[in-house]
GROMACS .gro file of C-alpha atoms in nm:
model
  340
    1ALA     CA    1   0.493   2.715   0.971
    2ASP     CA    2   0.292   2.410   0.867
    3PRO     CA    3  -0.067   2.515   0.770
    4ALA     CA    4  -0.205   2.237   0.993
    5ASP     CA    5  -0.003   2.367   1.290
    6GLN     CA    6  -0.133   2.719   1.231
    7VAL     CA    7  -0.492   2.593   1.246
    8ARG     CA    8  -0.420   2.404   1.568
    9MET     CA    9  -0.262   2.710   1.734
   10GLU     CA   10  -0.560   2.930   1.650
   11LEU     CA   11  -0.826   2.706   1.808
   12PRO     CA   12  -0.879   2.677   2.187
   13SER     CA   13  -0.896   2.321   2.324
   14GLY     CA   14  -1.271   2.340   2.392
   15VAL     CA   15  -1.343   2.449   2.034
   16LYS     CA   16  -1.122   2.172   1.895
   17LEU     CA   17  -1.311   1.914   2.102
   18LEU     CA   18  -1.642   2.055   1.981
   19VAL     CA   19  -1.524   2.033   1.620
   20ALA     CA   20  -1.406   1.675   1.669
   21VAL     CA   21  -1.719   1.552   1.847
   22GLY     CA   22  -1.957   1.743   1.619
   23GLY     CA   23  -1.775   1.626   1.306
   24ILE     CA   24  -1.776   1.257   1.401
   25PHE     CA   25  -2.135   1.266   1.521
   26ALA     CA   26  -2.271   1.452   1.218
   27SER     CA   27  -2.082   1.260   0.949
   28PHE     CA   28  -2.123   0.908   1.090
   29SER     CA   29  -2.482   0.956   1.208
   30TYR     CA   30  -2.586   1.055   0.855
   31PHE     CA   31  -2.356   0.780   0.720
   32ALA     CA   32  -2.552   0.528   0.930
   33VAL     CA   33  -2.887   0.656   0.803
   34LEU     CA   34  -2.776   0.628   0.440
   35GLN     CA   35  -2.611   0.291   0.499
   36GLU     CA   36  -2.941   0.150   0.621
   37ASP     CA   37  -3.140   0.320   0.344
   38LEU     CA   38  -2.913   0.192   0.066
   39PHE     CA   39  -2.985  -0.169   0.161
   40LYS     CA   40  -3.339  -0.143   0.297
   41LYS     CA   41  -3.512   0.104   0.064
   42THR     CA   42  -3.643   0.028  -0.284
   43TYR     CA   43  -3.509   0.236  -0.571
   44GLU     CA   44  -3.715   0.243  -0.892
   45GLY     CA   45  -3.878  -0.086  -0.798
   46GLU     CA   46  -3.561  -0.276  -0.700
   47LYS     CA   47  -3.336  -0.318  -0.399
   48PHE     CA   48  -2.963  -0.254  -0.410
   49LYS     CA   49  -2.761  -0.577  -0.392
   50SER     CA   50  -2.418  -0.484  -0.530
   51THR     CA   51  -2.212  -0.457  -0.212
   52PHE     CA   52  -1.874  -0.451  -0.390
   53PHE     CA   53  -1.999  -0.167  -0.612
   54MET     CA   54  -2.070   0.031  -0.295
   55MET     CA   55  -1.722  -0.048  -0.163
   56VAL     CA   56  -1.557   0.075  -0.484
   57ALA     CA   57  -1.739   0.408  -0.449
   58GLU     CA   58  -1.681   0.444  -0.073
   59ARG     CA   59  -1.314   0.338  -0.070
   60GLY     CA   60  -1.241   0.530  -0.392
   61ILE     CA   61  -1.384   0.860  -0.263
   62ASN     CA   62  -1.200   0.811   0.068
   63ALA     CA   63  -0.873   0.770  -0.124
   64VAL     CA   64  -0.939   1.083  -0.335
   65VAL     CA   65  -1.017   1.294  -0.026
   66ALA     CA   66  -0.700   1.165   0.147
   67LEU     CA   67  -0.494   1.251  -0.163
   68LEU     CA   68  -0.633   1.606  -0.164
   69PHE     CA   69  -0.532   1.653   0.201
   70ILE     CA   70  -0.180   1.520   0.127
   71MET     CA   71  -0.150   1.767  -0.161
   72VAL     CA   72  -0.249   2.052   0.074
   73PHE     CA   73  -0.061   1.955   0.392
   74GLY     CA   74   0.219   1.741   0.248
   75GLY     CA   75   0.335   1.387   0.326
   76SER     CA   76   0.584   1.233   0.565
   77GLY     CA   77   0.848   1.155   0.305
   78LEU     CA   78   0.875   0.801   0.444
   79LYS     CA   79   0.904   0.481   0.245
   80ILE     CA   80   0.562   0.313   0.265
   81PRO     CA   81   0.536  -0.071   0.292
   82ILE     CA   82   0.300  -0.102  -0.005
   83SER     CA   83   0.252  -0.481  -0.008
   84GLU     CA   84   0.176  -0.498   0.367
   85ILE     CA   85  -0.063  -0.204   0.362
   86PHE     CA   86  -0.231  -0.349   0.051
   87VAL     CA   87  -0.319  -0.672   0.235
   88SER     CA   88  -0.434  -0.477   0.542
   89GLY     CA   89  -0.652  -0.251   0.326
   90ALA     CA   90  -0.803  -0.553   0.150
   91THR     CA   91  -0.905  -0.730   0.472
   92GLN     CA   92  -1.046  -0.404   0.609
   93MET     CA   93  -1.254  -0.365   0.292
   94PHE     CA   94  -1.381  -0.725   0.312
   95ALA     CA   95  -1.475  -0.667   0.679
   96MET     CA   96  -1.686  -0.365   0.587
   97ALA     CA   97  -1.831  -0.540   0.280
   98ALA     CA   98  -1.944  -0.831   0.497
   99SER     CA   99  -2.110  -0.603   0.754
  100ASN     CA  100  -2.280  -0.403   0.475
  101GLU     CA  101  -2.401  -0.721   0.305
  102ALA     CA  102  -2.536  -0.837   0.642
  103LEU     CA  103  -2.782  -0.545   0.637
  104ARG     CA  104  -2.972  -0.727   0.365
  105TYR     CA  105  -3.043  -1.010   0.611
  106VAL     CA  106  -3.050  -0.853   0.960
  107SER     CA  107  -3.186  -0.536   1.118
  108TYR     CA  108  -2.962  -0.234   1.166
  109PRO     CA  109  -2.961  -0.264   1.550
  110THR     CA  110  -2.843  -0.626   1.516
  111GLN     CA  111  -2.564  -0.522   1.281
  112VAL     CA  112  -2.445  -0.237   1.505
  113LEU     CA  113  -2.457  -0.453   1.817
  114GLY     CA  114  -2.265  -0.730   1.644
  115LYS     CA  115  -1.998  -0.493   1.519
  116SER     CA  116  -1.966  -0.346   1.869
  117CYS     CA  117  -1.808  -0.679   1.971
  118LYS     CA  118  -1.491  -0.600   1.777
  119MET     CA  119  -1.277  -0.634   2.090
  120VAL     CA  120  -1.371  -1.007   2.114
  121PRO     CA  121  -1.191  -1.126   1.795
  122VAL     CA  122  -0.911  -0.871   1.853
  123MET     CA  123  -0.845  -1.027   2.194
  124LEU     CA  124  -0.880  -1.384   2.064
  125PHE     CA  125  -0.640  -1.321   1.774
  126GLY     CA  126  -0.402  -1.147   2.013
  127ILE     CA  127  -0.401  -1.448   2.249
  128LEU     CA  128  -0.396  -1.726   1.988
  129ILE     CA  129  -0.160  -1.571   1.731
  130ALA     CA  130   0.055  -1.323   1.922
  131GLY     CA  131   0.053  -1.491   2.266
  132LYS     CA  132  -0.069  -1.173   2.437
  133ALA     CA  133  -0.282  -1.339   2.708
  134LYS     CA  134  -0.083  -1.164   2.984
  135ASP     CA  135  -0.113  -0.825   2.813
  136TYR     CA  136  -0.485  -0.802   2.891
  137SER     CA  137  -0.613  -0.695   3.231
  138LEU     CA  138  -0.892  -0.858   3.433
  139SER     CA  139  -1.126  -0.574   3.335
  140ASP     CA  140  -1.058  -0.648   2.966
  141TYR     CA  141  -1.160  -1.013   3.014
  142ILE     CA  142  -1.471  -0.913   3.212
  143GLN     CA  143  -1.570  -0.667   2.941
  144VAL     CA  144  -1.541  -0.929   2.667
  145LEU     CA  145  -1.742  -1.177   2.877
  146VAL     CA  146  -2.023  -0.924   2.945
  147VAL     CA  147  -2.033  -0.815   2.579
  148THR     CA  148  -2.056  -1.179   2.467
  149ILE     CA  149  -2.339  -1.247   2.715
  150GLY     CA  150  -2.515  -0.930   2.593
  151VAL     CA  151  -2.504  -1.045   2.230
  152VAL     CA  152  -2.631  -1.391   2.324
  153VAL     CA  153  -2.918  -1.236   2.525
  154PHE     CA  154  -3.001  -1.002   2.235
  155ASN     CA  155  -3.013  -1.285   1.980
  156PHE     CA  156  -3.208  -1.525   2.202
  157GLY     CA  157  -3.453  -1.245   2.274
  158ALA     CA  158  -3.520  -1.186   1.905
  159PRO     CA  159  -3.873  -1.296   1.806
  160ARG     CA  160  -3.884  -1.595   1.574
  161LYS     CA  161  -4.062  -1.482   1.260
  162ALA     CA  162  -4.160  -1.685   0.959
  163GLY     CA  163  -4.022  -1.575   0.625
  164LYS     CA  164  -3.804  -1.272   0.569
  165GLY     CA  165  -3.992  -1.002   0.755
  166ALA     CA  166  -3.834  -0.668   0.832
  167GLY     CA  167  -3.747  -0.775   1.182
  168ALA     CA  168  -3.629  -1.129   1.106
  169ASP     CA  169  -3.251  -1.181   1.140
  170SER     CA  170  -3.128  -1.471   0.928
  171ALA     CA  171  -2.848  -1.710   1.025
  172TYR     CA  172  -2.664  -1.607   0.707
  173GLY     CA  173  -2.673  -1.240   0.812
  174LEU     CA  174  -2.537  -1.326   1.156
  175ALA     CA  175  -2.264  -1.537   0.993
  176LEU     CA  176  -2.165  -1.237   0.779
  177ILE     CA  177  -2.130  -1.025   1.095
  178ALA     CA  178  -1.917  -1.298   1.256
  179GLY     CA  179  -1.700  -1.308   0.941
  180SER     CA  180  -1.667  -0.931   0.948
  181LEU     CA  181  -1.554  -0.945   1.312
  182ALA     CA  182  -1.295  -1.212   1.229
  183LEU     CA  183  -1.162  -0.995   0.946
  184ASP     CA  184  -1.147  -0.699   1.188
  185GLY     CA  185  -0.932  -0.910   1.418
  186ALA     CA  186  -0.704  -1.013   1.131
  187THR     CA  187  -0.679  -0.651   1.012
  188GLY     CA  188  -0.553  -0.545   1.354
  189GLY     CA  189  -0.269  -0.797   1.331
  190LEU     CA  190  -0.187  -0.693   0.975
  191GLN     CA  191  -0.173  -0.327   1.076
  192ASP     CA  192   0.089  -0.422   1.337
  193LYS     CA  193   0.291  -0.574   1.052
  194VAL     CA  194   0.259  -0.249   0.856
  195LYS     CA  195   0.403  -0.055   1.153
  196LYS     CA  196   0.688  -0.305   1.192
  197LYS     CA  197   0.775  -0.294   0.820
  198THR     CA  198   0.762   0.088   0.822
  199LYS     CA  199   1.028   0.089   1.096
  200GLU     CA  200   1.245  -0.150   0.891
  201LEU     CA  201   1.216   0.063   0.577
  202ASN     CA  202   1.287   0.388   0.765
  203PRO     CA  203   1.561   0.324   1.024
  204VAL     CA  204   1.612   0.596   1.287
  205LYS     CA  205   1.876   0.666   1.548
  206PRO     CA  206   1.836   0.495   1.889
  207GLY     CA  207   1.606   0.696   2.115
  208ALA     CA  208   1.436   0.875   1.825
  209LYS     CA  209   1.062   0.851   1.765
  210ASP     CA  210   0.933   0.565   1.551
  211PRO     CA  211   0.869   0.670   1.190
  212LYS     CA  212   0.497   0.709   1.113
  213PRO     CA  213   0.318   0.799   0.791
  214THR     CA  214   0.080   1.093   0.819
  215PRO     CA  215  -0.284   0.998   0.896
  216PHE     CA  216  -0.383   1.094   0.542
  217GLU     CA  217  -0.110   0.875   0.391
  218SER     CA  218  -0.248   0.580   0.589
  219MET     CA  219  -0.600   0.676   0.478
  220LEU     CA  220  -0.491   0.699   0.112
  221TYR     CA  221  -0.305   0.368   0.084
  222THR     CA  222  -0.552   0.170   0.295
  223ASN     CA  223  -0.855   0.290   0.099
  224LEU     CA  224  -0.685   0.275  -0.240
  225SER     CA  225  -0.589  -0.089  -0.189
  226GLY     CA  226  -0.943  -0.167  -0.071
  227ALA     CA  227  -1.089   0.008  -0.377
  228ILE     CA  228  -0.867  -0.190  -0.615
  229VAL     CA  229  -0.960  -0.526  -0.460
  230ALA     CA  230  -1.329  -0.429  -0.446
  231LEU     CA  231  -1.319  -0.331  -0.816
  232VAL     CA  232  -1.175  -0.671  -0.910
  233PHE     CA  233  -1.453  -0.852  -0.723
  234CYS     CA  234  -1.709  -0.601  -0.851
  235VAL     CA  235  -1.620  -0.684  -1.213
  236ALA     CA  236  -1.585  -1.060  -1.153
  237THR     CA  237  -1.928  -1.088  -0.990
  238GLY     CA  238  -2.110  -0.866  -1.240
  239GLN     CA  239  -2.190  -0.610  -0.971
  240LEU     CA  240  -2.023  -0.328  -1.165
  241GLN     CA  241  -2.278  -0.358  -1.444
  242ASP     CA  242  -2.571  -0.394  -1.199
  243GLY     CA  243  -2.456  -0.098  -0.990
  244MET     CA  244  -2.405   0.129  -1.290
  245ALA     CA  245  -2.748   0.031  -1.424
  246LEU     CA  246  -2.915   0.128  -1.094
  247CYS     CA  247  -2.723   0.459  -1.089
  248GLN     CA  248  -2.854   0.541  -1.438
  249LYS     CA  249  -3.207   0.438  -1.344
  250SER     CA  250  -3.229   0.611  -1.005
  251PRO     CA  251  -3.081   0.958  -0.938
  252GLU     CA  252  -3.199   0.918  -0.576
  253PHE     CA  253  -2.980   0.610  -0.534
  254THR     CA  254  -2.680   0.777  -0.700
  255LYS     CA  255  -2.708   1.078  -0.467
  256ALA     CA  256  -2.744   0.854  -0.158
  257LEU     CA  257  -2.435   0.650  -0.257
  258LEU     CA  258  -2.222   0.960  -0.321
  259VAL     CA  259  -2.326   1.133   0.003
  260PHE     CA  260  -2.275   0.805   0.194
  261SER     CA  261  -1.919   0.782   0.056
  262LEU     CA  262  -1.845   1.149   0.130
  263CYS     CA  263  -1.975   1.107   0.489
  264SER     CA  264  -1.739   0.811   0.531
  265ALA     CA  265  -1.442   1.015   0.405
  266LEU     CA  266  -1.532   1.317   0.618
  267GLY     CA  267  -1.584   1.094   0.922
  268GLN     CA  268  -1.240   0.937   0.876
  269CYS     CA  269  -1.085   1.284   0.860
  270PHE     CA  270  -1.251   1.382   1.188
  271ILE     CA  271  -1.137   1.053   1.347
  272TYR     CA  272  -0.775   1.123   1.246
  273TYR     CA  273  -0.813   1.479   1.377
  274THR     CA  274  -0.946   1.347   1.710
  275VAL     CA  275  -0.665   1.090   1.743
  276THR     CA  276  -0.408   1.363   1.674
  277GLU     CA  277  -0.553   1.619   1.914
  278PHE     CA  278  -0.696   1.404   2.196
  279SER     CA  279  -0.662   1.066   2.367
  280PRO     CA  280  -0.794   0.739   2.219
  281LEU     CA  281  -1.041   0.734   2.511
  282ILE     CA  282  -1.211   1.049   2.378
  283LEU     CA  283  -1.246   0.884   2.037
  284SER     CA  284  -1.388   0.564   2.189
  285THR     CA  285  -1.637   0.764   2.394
  286VAL     CA  286  -1.759   0.964   2.093
  287THR     CA  287  -1.786   0.668   1.854
  288THR     CA  288  -1.962   0.447   2.112
  289THR     CA  289  -2.211   0.723   2.195
  290ARG     CA  290  -2.274   0.773   1.824
  291LYS     CA  291  -2.346   0.401   1.778
  292ILE     CA  292  -2.594   0.404   2.066
  293PHE     CA  293  -2.766   0.709   1.917
  294SER     CA  294  -2.781   0.551   1.568
  295THR     CA  295  -2.922   0.227   1.710
  296VAL     CA  296  -3.199   0.403   1.904
  297TYR     CA  297  -3.276   0.632   1.608
  298SER     CA  298  -3.303   0.332   1.374
  299VAL     CA  299  -3.552   0.161   1.608
  300PHE     CA  300  -3.781   0.466   1.602
  301ARG     CA  301  -3.723   0.533   1.232
  302TYR     CA  302  -3.802   0.181   1.107
  303PRO     CA  303  -4.090   0.008   1.295
  304GLY     CA  304  -3.954  -0.327   1.174
  305ASN     CA  305  -3.646  -0.272   1.390
  306SER     CA  306  -3.841  -0.254   1.717
  307LEU     CA  307  -3.680  -0.439   2.009
  308ASN     CA  308  -3.842  -0.626   2.296
  309GLU     CA  309  -3.739  -0.603   2.662
  310MET     CA  310  -3.490  -0.889   2.639
  311GLN     CA  311  -3.321  -0.736   2.335
  312TRP     CA  312  -3.297  -0.396   2.506
  313GLY     CA  313  -3.137  -0.580   2.799
  314GLY     CA  314  -2.878  -0.727   2.563
  315CYS     CA  315  -2.810  -0.378   2.422
  316PHE     CA  316  -2.757  -0.236   2.771
  317LEU     CA  317  -2.514  -0.518   2.857
  318VAL     CA  318  -2.305  -0.460   2.543
  319PHE     CA  319  -2.293  -0.083   2.549
  320GLY     CA  320  -2.274  -0.078   2.930
  321ALA     CA  321  -1.964  -0.299   2.922
  322ILE     CA  322  -1.799  -0.074   2.664
  323VAL     CA  323  -1.883   0.246   2.853
  324GLY     CA  324  -1.776   0.085   3.182
  325GLU     CA  325  -1.438  -0.006   3.038
  326MET     CA  326  -1.391   0.352   2.916
  327VAL     CA  327  -1.471   0.484   3.264
  328LEU     CA  328  -1.212   0.247   3.414
  329LYS     CA  329  -0.952   0.370   3.167
  330GLN     CA  330  -1.032   0.728   3.264
  331LEU     CA  331  -0.997   0.645   3.634
  332GLY     CA  332  -0.663   0.477   3.570
  333GLY     CA  333  -0.776   0.123   3.645
  334GLY     CA  334  -0.792  -0.006   3.291
  335GLY     CA  335  -0.494  -0.239   3.292
  336LYS     CA  336  -0.207  -0.275   3.050
  337LYS     CA  337  -0.358  -0.294   2.707
  338LYS     CA  338  -0.675  -0.178   2.541
  339ALA     CA  339  -0.863  -0.467   2.390
  340HIS     CA  340  -1.041  -0.268   2.120
   0.00000   0.00000   0.00000
């Protein structure tokens, strides 16, 4: 029997859920702490600015971990659409690079809240490019509207501060988050192309299941392509030299970067485990709850991230809309297509 199947048979459902929830919460909560520290803290008298250097480390370690799992559990044996998955991996890397870079210009709560609006560009791209306006339910449209209002309320509620204080969110930082969201939307469309090309490369008999790479194959190729593109930009912009210099100067920074990358890889493994064992709704619930927890923790951890009443109201609108949509899905009233 497959080693992975043996593990699944040995664990009761409740234990598997506990492993999934605990794994995602632990890895991504610590990931969030280190992500904020890497861009906000000072290491040996200087702040880290080499975003592409970070992406090389994070994507590279993710790819290595995925390769190790493939070596242990085996692959699918399918032909992989390399060129399509390369483009998808590159846009995914740029999306994360933009949101990471934004942390240099906005507070962590602003970044998390902005990135929680991922369903907005996904829906817009789906309607404008794929003509999927009828695929979305009324509740999907309401959710996107409430989330948008919540973000507007949050940003209008932000205090206007002179200079670049800890709590001041710059227009450039907000533009980076918007760019990251647009890239998220494009990545979703590109991933659909990857699935379509995989079917073409691996024809099956009518009625048979669609061919799918293993989760770790997807993790390997997506992260490897992102690491390659990040390395090119890292060298071209001089960030490779700057990043290596900071690593040599600050062991604290080097440790934080490595643990950050390992948390990302571990978190992805738990996400794939959750998707395999449970419904997408469980995953959405866990990841949304984790984001709320990380946002609140960041506010108490960094005084500069404190929010006023209007900003908290914006937060409640955004996260409330997301949680409300998940409840509707659970009750069976969520419509035809998930807009996330």
